[in-house]
Tab-separated table of C-alpha atoms in Angstrom:
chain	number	residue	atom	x	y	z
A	23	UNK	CA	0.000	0.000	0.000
A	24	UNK	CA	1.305	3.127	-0.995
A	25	UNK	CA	1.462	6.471	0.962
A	26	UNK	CA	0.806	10.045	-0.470
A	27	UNK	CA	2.963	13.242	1.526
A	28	UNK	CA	1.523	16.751	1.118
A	29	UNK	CA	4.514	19.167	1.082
A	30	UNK	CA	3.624	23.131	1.255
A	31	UNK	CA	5.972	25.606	-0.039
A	32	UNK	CA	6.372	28.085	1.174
A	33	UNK	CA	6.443	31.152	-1.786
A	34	UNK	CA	5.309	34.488	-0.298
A	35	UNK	CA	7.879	37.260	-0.340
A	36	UNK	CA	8.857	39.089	2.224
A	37	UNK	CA	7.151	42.409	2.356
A	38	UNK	CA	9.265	45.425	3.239
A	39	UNK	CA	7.785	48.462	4.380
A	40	UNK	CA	10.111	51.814	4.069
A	41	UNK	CA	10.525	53.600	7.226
A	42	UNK	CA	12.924	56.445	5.945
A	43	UNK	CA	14.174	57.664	3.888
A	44	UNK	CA	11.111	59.329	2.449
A	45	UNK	CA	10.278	60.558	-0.934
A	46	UNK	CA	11.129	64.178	-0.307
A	47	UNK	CA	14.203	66.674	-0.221
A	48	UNK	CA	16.141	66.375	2.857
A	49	UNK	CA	18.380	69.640	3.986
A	50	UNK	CA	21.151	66.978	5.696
A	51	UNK	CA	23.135	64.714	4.323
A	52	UNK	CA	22.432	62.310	7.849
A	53	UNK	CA	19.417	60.562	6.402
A	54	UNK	CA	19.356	56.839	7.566
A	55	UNK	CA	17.787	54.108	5.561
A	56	UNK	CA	15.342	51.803	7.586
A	57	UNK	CA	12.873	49.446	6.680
A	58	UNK	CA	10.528	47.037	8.317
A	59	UNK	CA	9.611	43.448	7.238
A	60	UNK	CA	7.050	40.666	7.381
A	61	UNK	CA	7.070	37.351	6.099
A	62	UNK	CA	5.558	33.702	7.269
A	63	UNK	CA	9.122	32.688	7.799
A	64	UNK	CA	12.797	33.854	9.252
A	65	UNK	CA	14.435	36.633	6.917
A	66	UNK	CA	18.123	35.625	6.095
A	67	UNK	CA	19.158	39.502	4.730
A	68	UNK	CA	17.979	42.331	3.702
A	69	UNK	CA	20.694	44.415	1.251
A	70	UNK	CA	20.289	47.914	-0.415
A	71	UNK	CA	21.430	49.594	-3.937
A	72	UNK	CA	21.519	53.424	-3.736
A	73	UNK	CA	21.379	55.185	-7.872
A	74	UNK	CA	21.459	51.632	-9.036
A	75	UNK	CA	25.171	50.277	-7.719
A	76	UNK	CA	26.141	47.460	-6.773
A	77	UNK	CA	24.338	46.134	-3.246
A	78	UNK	CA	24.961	46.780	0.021
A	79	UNK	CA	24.160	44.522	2.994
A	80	UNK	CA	22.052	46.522	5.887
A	81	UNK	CA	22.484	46.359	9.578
A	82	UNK	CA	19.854	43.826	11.245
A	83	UNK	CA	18.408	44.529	14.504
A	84	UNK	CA	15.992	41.601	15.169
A	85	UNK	CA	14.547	39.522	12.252
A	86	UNK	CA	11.940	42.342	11.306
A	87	UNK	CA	13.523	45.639	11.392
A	88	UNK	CA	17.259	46.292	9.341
A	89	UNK	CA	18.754	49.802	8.988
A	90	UNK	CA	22.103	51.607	7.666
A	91	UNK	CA	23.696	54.561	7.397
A	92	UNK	CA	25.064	55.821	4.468
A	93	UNK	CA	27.345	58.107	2.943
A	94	UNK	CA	25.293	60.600	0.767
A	95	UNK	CA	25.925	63.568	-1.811
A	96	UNK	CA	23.557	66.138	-2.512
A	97	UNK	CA	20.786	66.003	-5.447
A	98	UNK	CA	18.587	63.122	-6.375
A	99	UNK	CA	19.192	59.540	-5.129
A	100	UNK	CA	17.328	56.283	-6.496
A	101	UNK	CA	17.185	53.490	-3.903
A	102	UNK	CA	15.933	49.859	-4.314
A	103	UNK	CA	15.266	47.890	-1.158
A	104	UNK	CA	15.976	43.450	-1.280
A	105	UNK	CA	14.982	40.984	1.420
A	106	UNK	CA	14.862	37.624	1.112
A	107	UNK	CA	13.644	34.630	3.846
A	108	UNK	CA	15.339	31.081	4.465
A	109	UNK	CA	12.772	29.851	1.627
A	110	UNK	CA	14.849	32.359	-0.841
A	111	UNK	CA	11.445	34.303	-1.880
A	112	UNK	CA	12.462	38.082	-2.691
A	113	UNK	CA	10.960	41.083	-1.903
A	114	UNK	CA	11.775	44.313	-3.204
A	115	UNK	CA	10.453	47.915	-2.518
A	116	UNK	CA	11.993	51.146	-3.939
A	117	UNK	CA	11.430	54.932	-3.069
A	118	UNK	CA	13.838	57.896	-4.535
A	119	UNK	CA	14.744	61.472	-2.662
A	120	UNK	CA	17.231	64.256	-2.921
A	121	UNK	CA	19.400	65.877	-0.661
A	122	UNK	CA	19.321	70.263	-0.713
A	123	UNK	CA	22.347	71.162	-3.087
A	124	UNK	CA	23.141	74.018	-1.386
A	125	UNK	CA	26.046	73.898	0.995
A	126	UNK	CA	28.203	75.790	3.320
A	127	UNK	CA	32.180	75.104	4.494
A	128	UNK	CA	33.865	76.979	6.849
A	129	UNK	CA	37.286	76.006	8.359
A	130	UNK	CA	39.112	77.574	11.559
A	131	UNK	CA	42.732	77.410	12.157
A	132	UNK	CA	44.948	77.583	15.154
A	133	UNK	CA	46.174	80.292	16.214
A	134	UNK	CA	49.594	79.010	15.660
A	135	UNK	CA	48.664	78.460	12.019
A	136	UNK	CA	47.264	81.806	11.637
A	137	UNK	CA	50.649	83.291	12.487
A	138	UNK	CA	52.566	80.914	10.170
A	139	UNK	CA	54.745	78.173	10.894
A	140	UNK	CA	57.708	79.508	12.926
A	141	UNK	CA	61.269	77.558	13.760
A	142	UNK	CA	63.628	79.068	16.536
A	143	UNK	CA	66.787	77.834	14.730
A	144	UNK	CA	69.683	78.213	17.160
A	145	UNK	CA	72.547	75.671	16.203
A	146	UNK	CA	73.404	74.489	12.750
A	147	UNK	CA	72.887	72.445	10.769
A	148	UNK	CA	69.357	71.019	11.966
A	149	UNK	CA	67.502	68.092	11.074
A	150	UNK	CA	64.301	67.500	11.181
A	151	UNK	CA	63.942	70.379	13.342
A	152	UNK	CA	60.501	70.650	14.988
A	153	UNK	CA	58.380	73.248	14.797
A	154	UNK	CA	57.645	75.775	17.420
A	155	UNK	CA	53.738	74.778	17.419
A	156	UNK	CA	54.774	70.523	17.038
A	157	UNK	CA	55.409	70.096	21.108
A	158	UNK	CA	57.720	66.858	20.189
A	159	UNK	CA	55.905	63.952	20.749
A	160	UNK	CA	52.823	65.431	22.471
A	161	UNK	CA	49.744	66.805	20.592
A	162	UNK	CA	50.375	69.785	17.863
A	163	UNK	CA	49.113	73.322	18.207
A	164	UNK	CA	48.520	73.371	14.583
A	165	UNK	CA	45.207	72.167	13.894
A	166	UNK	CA	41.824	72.946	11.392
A	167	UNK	CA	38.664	72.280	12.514
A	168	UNK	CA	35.876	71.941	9.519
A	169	UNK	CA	32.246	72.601	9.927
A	170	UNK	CA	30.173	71.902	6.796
A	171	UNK	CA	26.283	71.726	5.834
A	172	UNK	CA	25.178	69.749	2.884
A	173	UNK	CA	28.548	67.883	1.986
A	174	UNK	CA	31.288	66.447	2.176
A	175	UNK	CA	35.085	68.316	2.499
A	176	UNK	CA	38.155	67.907	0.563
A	177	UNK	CA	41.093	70.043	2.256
A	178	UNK	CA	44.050	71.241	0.643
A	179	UNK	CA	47.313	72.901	1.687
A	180	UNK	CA	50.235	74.971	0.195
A	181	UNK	CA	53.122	77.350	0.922
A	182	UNK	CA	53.570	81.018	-0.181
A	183	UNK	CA	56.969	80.442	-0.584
A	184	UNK	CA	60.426	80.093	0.956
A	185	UNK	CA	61.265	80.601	4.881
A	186	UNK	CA	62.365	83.950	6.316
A	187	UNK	CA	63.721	85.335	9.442
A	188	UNK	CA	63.504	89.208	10.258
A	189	UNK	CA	67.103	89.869	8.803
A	190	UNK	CA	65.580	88.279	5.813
A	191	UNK	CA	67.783	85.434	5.316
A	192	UNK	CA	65.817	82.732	3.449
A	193	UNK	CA	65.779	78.870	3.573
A	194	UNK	CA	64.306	77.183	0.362
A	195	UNK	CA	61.071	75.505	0.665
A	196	UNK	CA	62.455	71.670	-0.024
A	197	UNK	CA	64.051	71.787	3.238
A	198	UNK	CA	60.207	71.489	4.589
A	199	UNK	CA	58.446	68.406	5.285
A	200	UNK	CA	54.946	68.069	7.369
A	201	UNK	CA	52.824	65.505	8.270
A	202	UNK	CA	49.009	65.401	8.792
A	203	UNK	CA	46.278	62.696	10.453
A	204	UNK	CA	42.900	63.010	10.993
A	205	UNK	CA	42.416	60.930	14.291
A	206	UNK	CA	45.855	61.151	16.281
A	207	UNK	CA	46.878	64.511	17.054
A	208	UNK	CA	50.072	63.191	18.051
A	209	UNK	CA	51.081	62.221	14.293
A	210	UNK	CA	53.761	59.669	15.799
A	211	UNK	CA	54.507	57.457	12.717
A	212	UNK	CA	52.827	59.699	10.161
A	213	UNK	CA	54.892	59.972	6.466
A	214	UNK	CA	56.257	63.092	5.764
A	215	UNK	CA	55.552	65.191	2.837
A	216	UNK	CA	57.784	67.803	1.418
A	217	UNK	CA	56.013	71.378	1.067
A	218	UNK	CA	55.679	72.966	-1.751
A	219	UNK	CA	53.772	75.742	-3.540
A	220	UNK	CA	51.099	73.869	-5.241
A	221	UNK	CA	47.593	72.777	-3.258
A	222	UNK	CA	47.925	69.278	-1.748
A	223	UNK	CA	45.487	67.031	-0.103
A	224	UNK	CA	45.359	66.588	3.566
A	225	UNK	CA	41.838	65.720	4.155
A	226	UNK	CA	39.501	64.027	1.714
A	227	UNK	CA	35.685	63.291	2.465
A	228	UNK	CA	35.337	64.903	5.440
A	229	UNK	CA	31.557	65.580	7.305
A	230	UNK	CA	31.141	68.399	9.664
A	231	UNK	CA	33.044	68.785	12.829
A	232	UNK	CA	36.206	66.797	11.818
A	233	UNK	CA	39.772	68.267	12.400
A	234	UNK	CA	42.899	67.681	10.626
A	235	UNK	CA	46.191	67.848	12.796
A	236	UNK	CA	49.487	69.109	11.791
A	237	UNK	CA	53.636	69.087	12.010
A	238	UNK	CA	56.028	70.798	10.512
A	239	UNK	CA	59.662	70.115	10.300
A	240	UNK	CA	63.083	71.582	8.927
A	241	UNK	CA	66.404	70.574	7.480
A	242	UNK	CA	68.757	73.464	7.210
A	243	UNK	CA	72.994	73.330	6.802
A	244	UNK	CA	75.426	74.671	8.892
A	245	UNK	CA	75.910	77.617	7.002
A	246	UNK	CA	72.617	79.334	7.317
A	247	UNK	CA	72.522	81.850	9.145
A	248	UNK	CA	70.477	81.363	12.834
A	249	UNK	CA	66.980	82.893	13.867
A	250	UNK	CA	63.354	82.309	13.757
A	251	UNK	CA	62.066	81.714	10.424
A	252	UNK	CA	58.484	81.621	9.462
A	253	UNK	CA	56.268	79.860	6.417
A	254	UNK	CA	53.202	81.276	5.383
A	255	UNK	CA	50.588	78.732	4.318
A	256	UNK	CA	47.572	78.818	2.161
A	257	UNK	CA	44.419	76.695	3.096
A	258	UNK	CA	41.692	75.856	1.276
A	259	UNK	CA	38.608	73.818	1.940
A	260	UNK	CA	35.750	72.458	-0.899
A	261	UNK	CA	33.591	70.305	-2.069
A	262	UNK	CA	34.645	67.107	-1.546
A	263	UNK	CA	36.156	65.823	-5.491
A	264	UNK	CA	36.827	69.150	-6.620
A	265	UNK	CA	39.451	71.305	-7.544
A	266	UNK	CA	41.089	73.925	-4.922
């Protein structure tokens, strides 16, 4: 005698319900994405693509609510939600917004940078010399703290030229090296990077309230003449991916 077995599969998707962001212009770039799900069974993920890239894997807080936050530009964003349950059914729910393209950067130095870089340069020749603003190995007095609304900061750095003292004896530029760091105001172990006159990068992608910390150091032979010399720097903050 022979024995029939009813199997049910299981093939409802997951339905996802968009919690933010919403389908409107936002004036922030801090807009979380967060969605909430129900399905008969267990979810196994729930991803993302944001203007159609590739996918990105959200943040799961219990099996019915998932969240992330993002990194976001200003104007109009397309974004696709994907969840799928341990029976591999697939639901999907999209939305689009914008972000406000207006903006605003501002940056604030340290009063030591404000002044220019000075080195008190009493015996010859000097290596490496630290700068008057470095405080060896503890944290620098040269510092630039960025506020910006709307996006994201790119932060550049140059020289005006050579070093002088007040008799006016110069040391070339190429005996100037600095480091910078975003995190360790310190900079123990950061690479050093020769000044010049052009704009280089020392902070890329940077949101509002982040600082950028700074030392400066000198090489100068035994026949220049002592005193305290000074660089004048130029500092520039924009957009983050353009041009100073």
């Amino acid at each position: 005698r022979s024995r029939i077995e009813y199997v049910t599969l299981e093939g409802t998707p997951p339905i996802i319900s968009i919690i933010s962001p919403n389908a409107t212009e936002y004036g922030t770039l801090s807009v979380d994405f967060n969605i909430s799900v129900i399905d008969d069974e267990n979810i196994s993920s729930c991803l993302y693509s944001l203007d159609f890239d590739s996918n990105v894997t959200m943040n799961r807080l219990n099996d019915s609510y998932f969240w992330d936050s993002p990194n976001l530009g200003p104007g109009p964003h397309d974004l696709t939600y994907y969840c799928n349950d341990t029976s591999n059914n697939w639901g999907t729910n999209s939305t689009n917004f914008s972000i406000a393209n207006s903006a605003a950067i501002s940056i604030l130095l340290s009063e030591n940078l404000t002044i220019g870089v000075k080195w008190n340069v009493i015996s010859l020749p000097v290596d490496d010399l630290d700068a008057m603003g470095n405080n060896l190995n503890a944290s620098t007095s040269y510092l630039i703290n960025i506020s910006a609304i709307n996006t994201l900061v790119d932060l550049y750095m140059k020289s005006d030229g050579d070093l002088v003292n007040d008799w006016s004896d110069v040391i070339g530029l190429g005996n100037e090296t600095y480091t910078f760091n975003s995190s360790d105001s310190t900079l123990i172990g950061s690479n050093k990077t020769t000044m010049t006159t052009n704009y280089s990068l020392i902070g890329s992608s940077m949101g509002d309230n982040s600082v950028v910390f700074l030392k400066f150091y000198l090489d100068a032979p035994s026949s220049q003449a002592a005193g305290v010399y000074t660089n004048n720097l130029s500092i520039k903050a924009v957009r983050a991916g353009q041009a100073p």
